[in-house]
Short mmCIF file of N, CA, C and O in Angstrom, two decimals:
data_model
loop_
_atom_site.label_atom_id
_atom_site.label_comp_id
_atom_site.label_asym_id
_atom_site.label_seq_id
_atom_site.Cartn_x
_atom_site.Cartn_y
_atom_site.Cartn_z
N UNK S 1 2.94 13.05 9.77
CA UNK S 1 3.00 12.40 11.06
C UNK S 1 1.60 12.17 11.63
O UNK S 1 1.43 11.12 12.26
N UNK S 2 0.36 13.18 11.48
CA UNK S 2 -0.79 12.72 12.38
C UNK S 2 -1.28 11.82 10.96
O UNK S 2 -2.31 12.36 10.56
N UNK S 3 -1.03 11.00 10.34
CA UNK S 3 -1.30 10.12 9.48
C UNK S 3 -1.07 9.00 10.40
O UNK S 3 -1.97 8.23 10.74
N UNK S 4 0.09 8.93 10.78
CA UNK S 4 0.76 8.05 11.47
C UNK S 4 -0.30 7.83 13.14
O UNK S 4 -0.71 6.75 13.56
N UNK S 5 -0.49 9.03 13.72
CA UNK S 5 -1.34 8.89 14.74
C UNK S 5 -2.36 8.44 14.61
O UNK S 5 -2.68 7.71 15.55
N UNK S 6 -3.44 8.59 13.46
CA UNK S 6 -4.59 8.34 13.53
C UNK S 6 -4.44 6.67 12.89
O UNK S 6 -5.52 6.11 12.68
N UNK S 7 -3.42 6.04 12.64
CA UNK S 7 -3.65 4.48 12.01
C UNK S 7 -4.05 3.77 12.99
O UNK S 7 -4.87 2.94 12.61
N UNK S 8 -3.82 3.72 14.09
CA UNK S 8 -4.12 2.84 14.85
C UNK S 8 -6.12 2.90 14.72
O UNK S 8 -6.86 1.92 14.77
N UNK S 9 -6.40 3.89 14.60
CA UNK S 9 -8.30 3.80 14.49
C UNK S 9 -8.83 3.24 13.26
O UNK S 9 -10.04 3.21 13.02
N UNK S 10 -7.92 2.79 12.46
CA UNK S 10 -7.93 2.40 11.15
C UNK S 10 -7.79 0.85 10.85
O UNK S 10 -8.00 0.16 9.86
N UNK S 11 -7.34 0.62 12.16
CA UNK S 11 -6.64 -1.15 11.82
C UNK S 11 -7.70 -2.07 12.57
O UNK S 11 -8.43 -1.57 13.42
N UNK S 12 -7.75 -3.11 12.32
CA UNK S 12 -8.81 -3.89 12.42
C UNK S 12 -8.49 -4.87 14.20
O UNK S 12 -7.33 -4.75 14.60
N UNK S 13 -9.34 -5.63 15.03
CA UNK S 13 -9.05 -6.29 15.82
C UNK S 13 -7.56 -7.08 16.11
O UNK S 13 -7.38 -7.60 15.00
N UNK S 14 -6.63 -7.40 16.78
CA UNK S 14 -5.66 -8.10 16.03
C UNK S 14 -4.86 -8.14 15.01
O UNK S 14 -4.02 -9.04 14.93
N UNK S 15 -5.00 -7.07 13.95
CA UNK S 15 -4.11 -6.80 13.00
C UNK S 15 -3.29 -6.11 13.47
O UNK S 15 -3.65 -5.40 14.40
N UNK S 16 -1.76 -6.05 13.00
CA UNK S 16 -0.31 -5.32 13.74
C UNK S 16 0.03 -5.06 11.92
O UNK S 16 -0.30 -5.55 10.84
N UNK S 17 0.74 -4.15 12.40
CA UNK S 17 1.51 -3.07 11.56
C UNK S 17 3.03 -4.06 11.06
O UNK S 17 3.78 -4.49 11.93
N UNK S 18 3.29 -4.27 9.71
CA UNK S 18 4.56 -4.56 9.61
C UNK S 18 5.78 -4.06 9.46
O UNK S 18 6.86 -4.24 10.02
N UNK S 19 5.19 -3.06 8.18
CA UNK S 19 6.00 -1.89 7.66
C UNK S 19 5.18 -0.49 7.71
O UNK S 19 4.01 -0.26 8.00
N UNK S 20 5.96 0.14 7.42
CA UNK S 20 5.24 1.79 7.03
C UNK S 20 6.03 2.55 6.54
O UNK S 20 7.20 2.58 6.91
N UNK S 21 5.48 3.45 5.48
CA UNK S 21 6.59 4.21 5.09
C UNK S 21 5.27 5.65 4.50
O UNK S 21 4.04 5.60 4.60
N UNK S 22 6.23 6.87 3.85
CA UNK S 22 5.29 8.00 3.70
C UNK S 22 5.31 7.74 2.25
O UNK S 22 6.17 7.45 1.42
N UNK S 23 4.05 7.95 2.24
CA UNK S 23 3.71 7.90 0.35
C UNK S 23 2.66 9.42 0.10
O UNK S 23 2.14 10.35 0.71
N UNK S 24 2.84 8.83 -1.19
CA UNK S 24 1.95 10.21 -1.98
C UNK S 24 0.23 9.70 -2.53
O UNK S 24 0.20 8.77 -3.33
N UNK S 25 -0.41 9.99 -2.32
CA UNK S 25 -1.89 9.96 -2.94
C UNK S 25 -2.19 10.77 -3.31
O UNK S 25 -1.49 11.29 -4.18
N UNK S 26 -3.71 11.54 -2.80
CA UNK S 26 -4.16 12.73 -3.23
C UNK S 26 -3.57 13.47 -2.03
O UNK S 26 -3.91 14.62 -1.78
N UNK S 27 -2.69 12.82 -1.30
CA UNK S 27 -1.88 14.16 -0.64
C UNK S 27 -0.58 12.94 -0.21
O UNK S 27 -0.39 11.82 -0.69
N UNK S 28 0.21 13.74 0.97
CA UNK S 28 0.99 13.16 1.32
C UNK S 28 0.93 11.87 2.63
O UNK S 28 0.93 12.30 3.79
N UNK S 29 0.91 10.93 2.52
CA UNK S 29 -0.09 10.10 3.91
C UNK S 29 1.34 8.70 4.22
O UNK S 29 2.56 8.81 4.13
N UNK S 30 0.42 7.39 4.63
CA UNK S 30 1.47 6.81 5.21
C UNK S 30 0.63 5.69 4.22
O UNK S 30 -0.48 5.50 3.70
N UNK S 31 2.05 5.05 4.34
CA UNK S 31 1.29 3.71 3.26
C UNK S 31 1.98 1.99 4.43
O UNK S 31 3.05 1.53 4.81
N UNK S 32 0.48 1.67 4.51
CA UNK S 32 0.98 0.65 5.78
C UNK S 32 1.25 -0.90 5.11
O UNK S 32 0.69 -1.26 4.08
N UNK S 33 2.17 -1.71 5.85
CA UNK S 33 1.69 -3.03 5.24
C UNK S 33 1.37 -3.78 6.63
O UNK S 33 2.07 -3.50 7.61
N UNK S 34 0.22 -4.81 6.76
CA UNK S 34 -0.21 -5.29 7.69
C UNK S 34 -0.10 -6.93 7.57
O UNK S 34 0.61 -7.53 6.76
N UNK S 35 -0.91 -7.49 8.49
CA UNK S 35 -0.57 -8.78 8.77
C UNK S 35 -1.60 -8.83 7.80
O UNK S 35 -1.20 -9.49 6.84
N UNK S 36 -2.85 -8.39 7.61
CA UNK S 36 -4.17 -8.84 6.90
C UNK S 36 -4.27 -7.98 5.53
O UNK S 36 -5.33 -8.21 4.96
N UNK S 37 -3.31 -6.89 4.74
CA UNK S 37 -3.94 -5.89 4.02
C UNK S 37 -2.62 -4.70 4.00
O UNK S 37 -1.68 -4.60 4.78
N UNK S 38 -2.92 -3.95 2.93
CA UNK S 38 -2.12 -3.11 2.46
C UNK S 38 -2.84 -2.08 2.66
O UNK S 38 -4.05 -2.13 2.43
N UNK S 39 -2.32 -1.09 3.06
CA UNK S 39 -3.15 0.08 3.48
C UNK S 39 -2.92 1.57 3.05
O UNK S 39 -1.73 1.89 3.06
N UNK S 40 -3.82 2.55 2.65
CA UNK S 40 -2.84 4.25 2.62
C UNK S 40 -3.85 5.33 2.94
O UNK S 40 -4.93 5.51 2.39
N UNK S 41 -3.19 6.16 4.13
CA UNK S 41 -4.18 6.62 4.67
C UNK S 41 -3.62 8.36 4.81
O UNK S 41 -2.55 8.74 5.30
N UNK S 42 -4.72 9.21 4.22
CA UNK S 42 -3.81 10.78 3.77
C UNK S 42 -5.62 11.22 4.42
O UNK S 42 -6.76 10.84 4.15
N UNK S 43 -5.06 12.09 5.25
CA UNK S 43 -5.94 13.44 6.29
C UNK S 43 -5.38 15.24 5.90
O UNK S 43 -4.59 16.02 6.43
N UNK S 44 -6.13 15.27 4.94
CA UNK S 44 -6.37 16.54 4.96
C UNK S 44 -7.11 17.55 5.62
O UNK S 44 -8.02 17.22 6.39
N UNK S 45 -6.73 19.18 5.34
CA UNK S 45 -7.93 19.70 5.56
C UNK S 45 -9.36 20.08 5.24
O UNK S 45 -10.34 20.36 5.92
N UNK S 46 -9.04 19.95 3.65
CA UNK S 46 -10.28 19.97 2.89
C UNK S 46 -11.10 18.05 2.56
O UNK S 46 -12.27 17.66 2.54
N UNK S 47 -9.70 17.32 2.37
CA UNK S 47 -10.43 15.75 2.27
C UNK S 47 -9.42 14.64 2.55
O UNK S 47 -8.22 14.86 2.71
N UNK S 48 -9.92 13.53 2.60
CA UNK S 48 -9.42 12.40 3.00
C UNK S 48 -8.73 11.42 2.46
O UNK S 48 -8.98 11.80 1.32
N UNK S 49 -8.11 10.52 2.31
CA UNK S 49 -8.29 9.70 1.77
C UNK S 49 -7.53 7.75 2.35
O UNK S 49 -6.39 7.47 2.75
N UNK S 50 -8.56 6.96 2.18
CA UNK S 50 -8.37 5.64 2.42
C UNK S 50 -8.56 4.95 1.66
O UNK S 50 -9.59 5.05 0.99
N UNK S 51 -7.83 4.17 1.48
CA UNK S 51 -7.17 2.94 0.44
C UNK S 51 -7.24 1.53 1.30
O UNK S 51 -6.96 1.54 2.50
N UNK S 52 -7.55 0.62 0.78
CA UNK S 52 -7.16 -0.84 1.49
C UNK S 52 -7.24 -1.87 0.22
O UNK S 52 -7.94 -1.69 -0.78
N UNK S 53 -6.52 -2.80 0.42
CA UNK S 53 -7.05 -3.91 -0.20
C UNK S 53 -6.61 -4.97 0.82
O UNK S 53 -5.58 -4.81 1.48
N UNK S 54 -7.42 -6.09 0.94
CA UNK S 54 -6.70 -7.46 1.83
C UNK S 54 -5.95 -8.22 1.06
O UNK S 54 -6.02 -8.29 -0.16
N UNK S 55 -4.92 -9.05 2.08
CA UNK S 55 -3.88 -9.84 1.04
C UNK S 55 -4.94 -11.14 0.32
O UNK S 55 -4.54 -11.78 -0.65
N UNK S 56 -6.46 -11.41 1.02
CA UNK S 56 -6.89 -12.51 0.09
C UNK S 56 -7.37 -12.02 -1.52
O UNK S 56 -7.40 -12.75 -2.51
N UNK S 57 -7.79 -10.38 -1.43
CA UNK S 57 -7.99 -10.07 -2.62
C UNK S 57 -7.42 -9.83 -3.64
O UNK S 57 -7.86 -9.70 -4.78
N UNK S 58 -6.09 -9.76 -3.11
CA UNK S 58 -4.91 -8.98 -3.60
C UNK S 58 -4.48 -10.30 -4.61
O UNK S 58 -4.69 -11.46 -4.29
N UNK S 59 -3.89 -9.91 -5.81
CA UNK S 59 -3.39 -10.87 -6.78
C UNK S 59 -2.02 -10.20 -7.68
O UNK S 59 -1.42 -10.82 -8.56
N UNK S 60 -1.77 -9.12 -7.33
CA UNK S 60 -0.52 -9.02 -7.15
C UNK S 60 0.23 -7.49 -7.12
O UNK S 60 -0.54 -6.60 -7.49
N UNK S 61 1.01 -7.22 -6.90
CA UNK S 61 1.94 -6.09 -6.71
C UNK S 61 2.84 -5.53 -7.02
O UNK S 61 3.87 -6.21 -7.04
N UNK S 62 2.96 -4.24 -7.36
CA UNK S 62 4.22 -4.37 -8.75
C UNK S 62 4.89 -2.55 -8.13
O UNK S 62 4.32 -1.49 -7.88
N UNK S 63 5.91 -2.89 -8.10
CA UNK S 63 6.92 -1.47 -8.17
C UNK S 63 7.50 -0.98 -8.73
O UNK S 63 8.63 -1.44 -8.95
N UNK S 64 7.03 0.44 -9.40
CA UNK S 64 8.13 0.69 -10.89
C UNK S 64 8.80 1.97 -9.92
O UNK S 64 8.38 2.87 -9.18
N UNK S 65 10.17 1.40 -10.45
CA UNK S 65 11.26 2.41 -9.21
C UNK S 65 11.89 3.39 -9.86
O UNK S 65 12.73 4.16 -9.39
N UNK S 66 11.16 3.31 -11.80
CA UNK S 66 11.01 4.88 -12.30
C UNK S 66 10.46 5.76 -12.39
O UNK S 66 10.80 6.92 -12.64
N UNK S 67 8.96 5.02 -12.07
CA UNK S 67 8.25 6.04 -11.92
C UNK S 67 7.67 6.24 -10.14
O UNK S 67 7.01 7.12 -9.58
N UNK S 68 8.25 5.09 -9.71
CA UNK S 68 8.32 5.36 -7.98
C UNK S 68 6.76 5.08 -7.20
O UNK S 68 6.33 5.74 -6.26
N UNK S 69 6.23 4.20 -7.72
CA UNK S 69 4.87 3.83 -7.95
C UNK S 69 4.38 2.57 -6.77
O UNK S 69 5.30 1.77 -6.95
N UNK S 70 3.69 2.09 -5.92
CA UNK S 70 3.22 1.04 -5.32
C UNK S 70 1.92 1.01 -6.47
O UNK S 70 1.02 1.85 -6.48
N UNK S 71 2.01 -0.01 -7.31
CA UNK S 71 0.07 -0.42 -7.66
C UNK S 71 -0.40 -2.09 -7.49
O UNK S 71 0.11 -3.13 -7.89
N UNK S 72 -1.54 -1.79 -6.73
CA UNK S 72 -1.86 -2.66 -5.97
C UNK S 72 -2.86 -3.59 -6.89
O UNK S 72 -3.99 -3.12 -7.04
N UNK S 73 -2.60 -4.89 -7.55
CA UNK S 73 -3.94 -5.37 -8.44
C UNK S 73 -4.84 -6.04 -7.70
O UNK S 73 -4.37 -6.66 -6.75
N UNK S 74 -6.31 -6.11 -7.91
CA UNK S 74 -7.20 -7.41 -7.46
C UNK S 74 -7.56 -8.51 -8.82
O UNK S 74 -8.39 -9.42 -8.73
N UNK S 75 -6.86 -8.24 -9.89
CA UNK S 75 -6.55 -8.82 -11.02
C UNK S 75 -5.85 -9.36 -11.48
O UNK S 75 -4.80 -8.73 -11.53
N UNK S 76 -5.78 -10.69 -12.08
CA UNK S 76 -4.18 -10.84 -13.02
C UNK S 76 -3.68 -9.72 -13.21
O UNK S 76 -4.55 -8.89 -13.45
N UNK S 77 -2.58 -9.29 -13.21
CA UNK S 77 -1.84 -8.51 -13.50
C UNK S 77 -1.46 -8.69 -15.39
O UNK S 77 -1.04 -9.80 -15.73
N UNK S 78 -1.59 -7.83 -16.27
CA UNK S 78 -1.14 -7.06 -17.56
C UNK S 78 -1.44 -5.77 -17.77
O UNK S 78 -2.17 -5.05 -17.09
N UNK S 79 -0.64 -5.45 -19.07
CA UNK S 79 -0.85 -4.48 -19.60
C UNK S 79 -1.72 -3.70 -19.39
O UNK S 79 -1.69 -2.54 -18.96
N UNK S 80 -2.73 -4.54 -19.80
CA UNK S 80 -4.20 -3.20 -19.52
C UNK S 80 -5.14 -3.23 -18.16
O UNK S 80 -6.19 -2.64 -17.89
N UNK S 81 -4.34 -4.15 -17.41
CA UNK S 81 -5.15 -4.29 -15.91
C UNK S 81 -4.96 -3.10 -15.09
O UNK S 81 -3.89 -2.54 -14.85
N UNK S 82 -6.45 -2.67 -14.58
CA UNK S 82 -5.97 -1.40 -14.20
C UNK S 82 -5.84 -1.61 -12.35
O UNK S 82 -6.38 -2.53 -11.73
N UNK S 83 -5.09 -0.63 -11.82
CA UNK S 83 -4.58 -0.81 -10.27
C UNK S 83 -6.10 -0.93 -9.33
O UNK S 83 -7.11 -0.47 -9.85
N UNK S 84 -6.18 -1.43 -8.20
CA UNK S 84 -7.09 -1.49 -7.40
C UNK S 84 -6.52 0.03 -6.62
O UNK S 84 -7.29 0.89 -6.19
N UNK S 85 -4.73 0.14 -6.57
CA UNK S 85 -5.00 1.75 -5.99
C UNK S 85 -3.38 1.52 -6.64
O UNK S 85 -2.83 0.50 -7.05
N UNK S 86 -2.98 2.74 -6.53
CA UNK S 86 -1.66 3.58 -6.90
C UNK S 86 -1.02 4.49 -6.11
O UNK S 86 -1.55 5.59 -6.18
N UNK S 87 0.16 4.42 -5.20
CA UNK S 87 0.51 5.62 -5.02
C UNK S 87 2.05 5.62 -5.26
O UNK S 87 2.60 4.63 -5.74
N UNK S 88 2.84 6.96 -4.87
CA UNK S 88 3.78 7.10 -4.97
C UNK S 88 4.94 6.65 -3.70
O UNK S 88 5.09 7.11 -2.57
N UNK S 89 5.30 6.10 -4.08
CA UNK S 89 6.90 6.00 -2.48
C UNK S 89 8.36 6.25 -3.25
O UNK S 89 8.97 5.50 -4.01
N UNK S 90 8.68 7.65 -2.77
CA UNK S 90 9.80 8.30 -3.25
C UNK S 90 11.25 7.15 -3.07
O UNK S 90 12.05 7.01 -4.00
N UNK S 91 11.34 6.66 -2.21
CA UNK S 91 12.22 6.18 -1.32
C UNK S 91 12.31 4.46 -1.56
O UNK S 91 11.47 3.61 -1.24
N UNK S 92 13.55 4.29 -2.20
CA UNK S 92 13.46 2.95 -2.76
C UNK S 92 13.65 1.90 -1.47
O UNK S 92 12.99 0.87 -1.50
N UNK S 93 14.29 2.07 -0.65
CA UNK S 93 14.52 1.25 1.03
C UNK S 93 13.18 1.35 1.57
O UNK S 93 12.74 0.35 2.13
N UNK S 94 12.61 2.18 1.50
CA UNK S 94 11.40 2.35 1.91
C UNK S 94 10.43 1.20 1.78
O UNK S 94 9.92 0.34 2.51
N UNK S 95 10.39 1.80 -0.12
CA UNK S 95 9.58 0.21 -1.03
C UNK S 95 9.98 -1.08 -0.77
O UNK S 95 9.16 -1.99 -0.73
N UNK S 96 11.10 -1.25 -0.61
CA UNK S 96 11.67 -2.48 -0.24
C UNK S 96 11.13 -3.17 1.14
O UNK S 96 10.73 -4.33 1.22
N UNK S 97 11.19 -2.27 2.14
CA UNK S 97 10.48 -2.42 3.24
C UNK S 97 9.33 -2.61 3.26
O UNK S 97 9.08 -3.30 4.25
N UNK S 98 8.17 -2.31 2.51
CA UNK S 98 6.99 -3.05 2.44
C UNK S 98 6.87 -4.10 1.71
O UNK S 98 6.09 -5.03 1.91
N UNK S 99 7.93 -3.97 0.53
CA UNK S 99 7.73 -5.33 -0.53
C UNK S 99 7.97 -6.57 1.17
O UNK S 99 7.11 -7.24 1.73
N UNK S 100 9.21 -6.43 1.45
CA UNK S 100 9.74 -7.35 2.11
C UNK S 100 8.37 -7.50 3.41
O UNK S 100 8.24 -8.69 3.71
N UNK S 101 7.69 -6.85 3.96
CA UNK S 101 6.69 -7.18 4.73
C UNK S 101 5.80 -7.52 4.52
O UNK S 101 5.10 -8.00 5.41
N UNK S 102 5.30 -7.43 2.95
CA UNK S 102 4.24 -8.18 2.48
C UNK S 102 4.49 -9.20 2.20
O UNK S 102 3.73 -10.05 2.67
N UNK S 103 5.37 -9.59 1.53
CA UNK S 103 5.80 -11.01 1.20
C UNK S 103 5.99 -11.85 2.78
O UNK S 103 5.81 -13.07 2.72
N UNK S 104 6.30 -11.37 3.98
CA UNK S 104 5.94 -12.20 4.87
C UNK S 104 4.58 -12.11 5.62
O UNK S 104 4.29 -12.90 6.52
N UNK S 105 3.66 -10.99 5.15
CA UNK S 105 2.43 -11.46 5.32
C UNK S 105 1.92 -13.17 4.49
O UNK S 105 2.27 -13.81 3.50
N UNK S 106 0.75 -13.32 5.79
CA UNK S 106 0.26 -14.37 5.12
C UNK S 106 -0.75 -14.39 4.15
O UNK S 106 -1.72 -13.65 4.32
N UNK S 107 -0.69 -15.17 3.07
CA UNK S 107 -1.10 -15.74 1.57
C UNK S 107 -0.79 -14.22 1.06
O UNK S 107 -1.74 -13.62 0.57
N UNK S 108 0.73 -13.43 1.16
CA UNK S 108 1.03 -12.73 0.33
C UNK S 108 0.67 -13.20 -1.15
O UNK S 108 0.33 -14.30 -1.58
N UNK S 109 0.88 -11.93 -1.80
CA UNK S 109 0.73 -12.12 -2.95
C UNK S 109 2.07 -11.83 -4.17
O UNK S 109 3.05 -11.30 -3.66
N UNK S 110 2.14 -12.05 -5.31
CA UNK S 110 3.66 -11.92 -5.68
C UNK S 110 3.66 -10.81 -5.93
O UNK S 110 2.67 -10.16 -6.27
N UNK S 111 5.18 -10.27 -5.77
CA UNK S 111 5.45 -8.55 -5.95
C UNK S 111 6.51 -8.65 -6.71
O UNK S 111 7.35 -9.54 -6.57
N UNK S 112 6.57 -7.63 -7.67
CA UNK S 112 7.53 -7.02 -8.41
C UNK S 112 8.00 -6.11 -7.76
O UNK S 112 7.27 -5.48 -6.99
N UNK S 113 9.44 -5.79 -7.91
CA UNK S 113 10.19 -4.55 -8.02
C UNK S 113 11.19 -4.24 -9.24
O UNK S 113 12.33 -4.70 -9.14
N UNK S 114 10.86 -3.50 -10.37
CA UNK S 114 11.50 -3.77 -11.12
C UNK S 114 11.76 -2.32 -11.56
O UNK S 114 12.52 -2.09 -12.50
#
């Protein structure tokens, strides 16, 4: 939850929040989707961690709902392309809820859920 409190110091002029849901990184944090960017933001006590990519960098998005995964590319997407970031979202309504908010961000990028 103070994941959730501290986003607002995190978001840019004018950017609004679409979705949110709790994901896993190097700890447990919130994984945002925005009007401008995909976001994941985990506050520990020993360390931190922030993630972003913007939707212009972004080239595409993929959800494996076996292994329960958000990975975010700034690459064609294959085989050996590796993620710009990775985390976990237990909660398949969840994933859905950001797929579905990114895709109405603008110049989304294409997402898998498979």
């Amino acid at each position: 939850m103070k994941e959730v409190n501290l986003l607002p110091g995190y978001l840019r002029p004018e950017e609004q929040v679409l979705a949110l849901t709790a994901a896993q990184g190097e700890g447990q944090g919130v994984l945002a989707c925005t009007n401008r960017r995909l976001l994941f933001l985990f506050v520990g006590v020993v360390r931190r961690q922030f993630l972003e990519v913007d939707w212009n960098q972004t080239k595409h998005i993929f959800y494996s709902q076996s292994a329960k995964t958000f990975s975010v590319y700034t690459t064609k997407f294959s085989k050996r392309a590796v993620p710009a970031f990775t985390v976990r979202v237990n909660n398949l309504n969840d994933a859905n809820a950001i797929a579905h908010a990114a895709q109405s961000a603008a110049a989304a990028p294409r997402l898998d859920v498979v």
